Amino acid sequence: ELLAFAEDGSSGAAALVSGTALILQDVYKQRYHSLPDAALVKALLLNTATDMGAKGPDFNSGFGNLDAVRAAKEMMANRFFAGALASGAQTSFRLDLPANARNLKILLAWSDPPASPNAALALVNDLDLAVTDMLNGQTLFPLTLNASPQADSLALPARNMPDHLNTQEQVVIENPATAYMINVKANTIEGSSQSFFVTYQWDTTGSLQWTYPLAPDNVFSAKKNLLRWKTTMAGNAQLAYRWIGNSEWRTISTIDLSKGYVYWQAPDTNALAQLRIITETTNFISDTIRISAPLLPMVGYDCTDSALLYWNSAKAPGYRLYALGERYMEPVQSTTDTMAFIDKRVSNKLWYSVAPLLGYGKTGVQSRAINYTTQGISCYIKKFTADLNGSNALLSIEMGSSYLLSGVQIEKRQPDGSFVSIQNVNGLLALRFYVTDPQLQQGENVYRARILLNNGQSIYSVAESVFYLAGQSYLVYPTPVQRPLPVTITAEQLANQQVNLYNATGQLVYHTIMRNLSVQLPTARFLPGLYFYSIFNAGKREAAGTIIIQ
């Protein structure tokens, strides 16, 4: 029955329609101090819709595309009648129009009671609409579709004839006279009566109204944007735009006025602009609109006392940073830079967004808001990993930002527990880089990244390990081992191997299954001495040896 266009499909379309219905309820409540009947809201939504496809209602697009502005205006103008009829009764309403009226639409709607289960006809109360020309006496019936369940029948255009299936009926007159009588008749009514509403609207000759974009709207730069208007005019016209502060109009294309819309590839910039439709008789200029693209805020670092936000550069004179207040995103800073600092000592706000400045006190579209503590960025270090690559260790580090950094060192743990640098990276040209260590020791090789700041401070990553077996199937270390430190067993391949530990007398004192490539044997529970281990794979012993616990 109704179309609504949304960037995210039917979910957004449903939100647009329900939101418009809520607006109509609010307009009515402000005037009458009560909520409107659902049938009145439905009548306004359908009658003000912009006809799409075939003329009149059809099974592809219903009554047309949602027009929230027009629906609200008609509600505020009180362009509706209300009534109630008992079975067989009828009533009439007179409608007078100006001489330049065009495209008269009259729609009857009511809320029907539910039919009995499995009833052959879903309609219970049948009302009929007819509109009579007061000058020549001609009567028009509503536009009615052929409901026969065949494709060719359903594709037929609507015809003026009585409708005994639907709870909304519409009469459309392209070139109306100046006076009509709207007749509503109760064909069959169950119960005492059936309430109803009739809403009406018309356009005027030579009128054109921009419907999108309007003043609050944003046109996305460097993308195709849908421009829409409503008009009673036909033929071709010229579409142009200009920047605010510049009197030069730039032609976009020739458009078909009757189509009501056109796609425009907006320039790749951030600015304020106006659109103009140029006809043979006059010009129709849009509101001042915004042309901008959403920025992408990111986290450079999240340290103990401060955090750094940054975003992509845009063709704009500056940027405005927003933070989430008690209810809304509120402006907190304007800058010409593409970064902003958050001093945690004076601000506890977590959610931020950013928008380009357009001049004249206006901003472009706001970016999505991000919580800077949940973006996977610690104090400068976004990711640090260590992986075995053949007989080498491949170390990967990704930074959130290089701001205020003097360099990065990759360090390796020595047998005595200290760390020494194996490679220095100065003058960072990229936020992600790789380091290779070909000098692997048999067993566990431990690495960390050291971030060097300009002020002399250092920030360390968490330690990452690479296990190198040097061609062996299993590696057991350390041995001897000092209680309560564990003994680690690392396998070249994982096959759910079984590990048995025996004491010096041959008694089984511990058993486990390898669920990972490495497993640890606890030593705190055992007395110092000599122990024997065996590793079985599918019942076959693949490795054996001794462990000394001290």
PDB file of C-alpha atoms in Angstrom, residues 402-407 452-457:
ATOM      1  CA  SER A 402      53.537   7.476  15.161  1.00  0.00           C
ATOM      2  CA  TYR A 403      52.871  10.806  16.851  1.00  0.00           C
ATOM      3  CA  LEU A 404      55.605  11.788  19.348  1.00  0.00           C
ATOM      4  CA  LEU A 405      57.501   8.542  18.664  1.00  0.00           C
ATOM      5  CA  SER A 406      61.265   8.441  18.138  1.00  0.00           C
ATOM      6  CA  GLY A 407      61.440   4.765  17.229  1.00  0.00           C
ATOM      7  CA  LEU A 452      60.454   4.925  22.375  1.00  0.00           C
ATOM      8  CA  LEU A 453      58.832   8.345  22.923  1.00  0.00           C
ATOM      9  CA  ASN A 454      60.393  11.709  22.168  1.00  0.00           C
ATOM     10  CA  ASN A 455      60.405  12.557  25.886  1.00  0.00           C
ATOM     11  CA  GLY A 456      62.626   9.566  26.667  1.00  0.00           C
ATOM     12  CA  GLN A 457      59.887   7.352  28.076  1.00  0.00           C
TER      13      GLN A 457
END
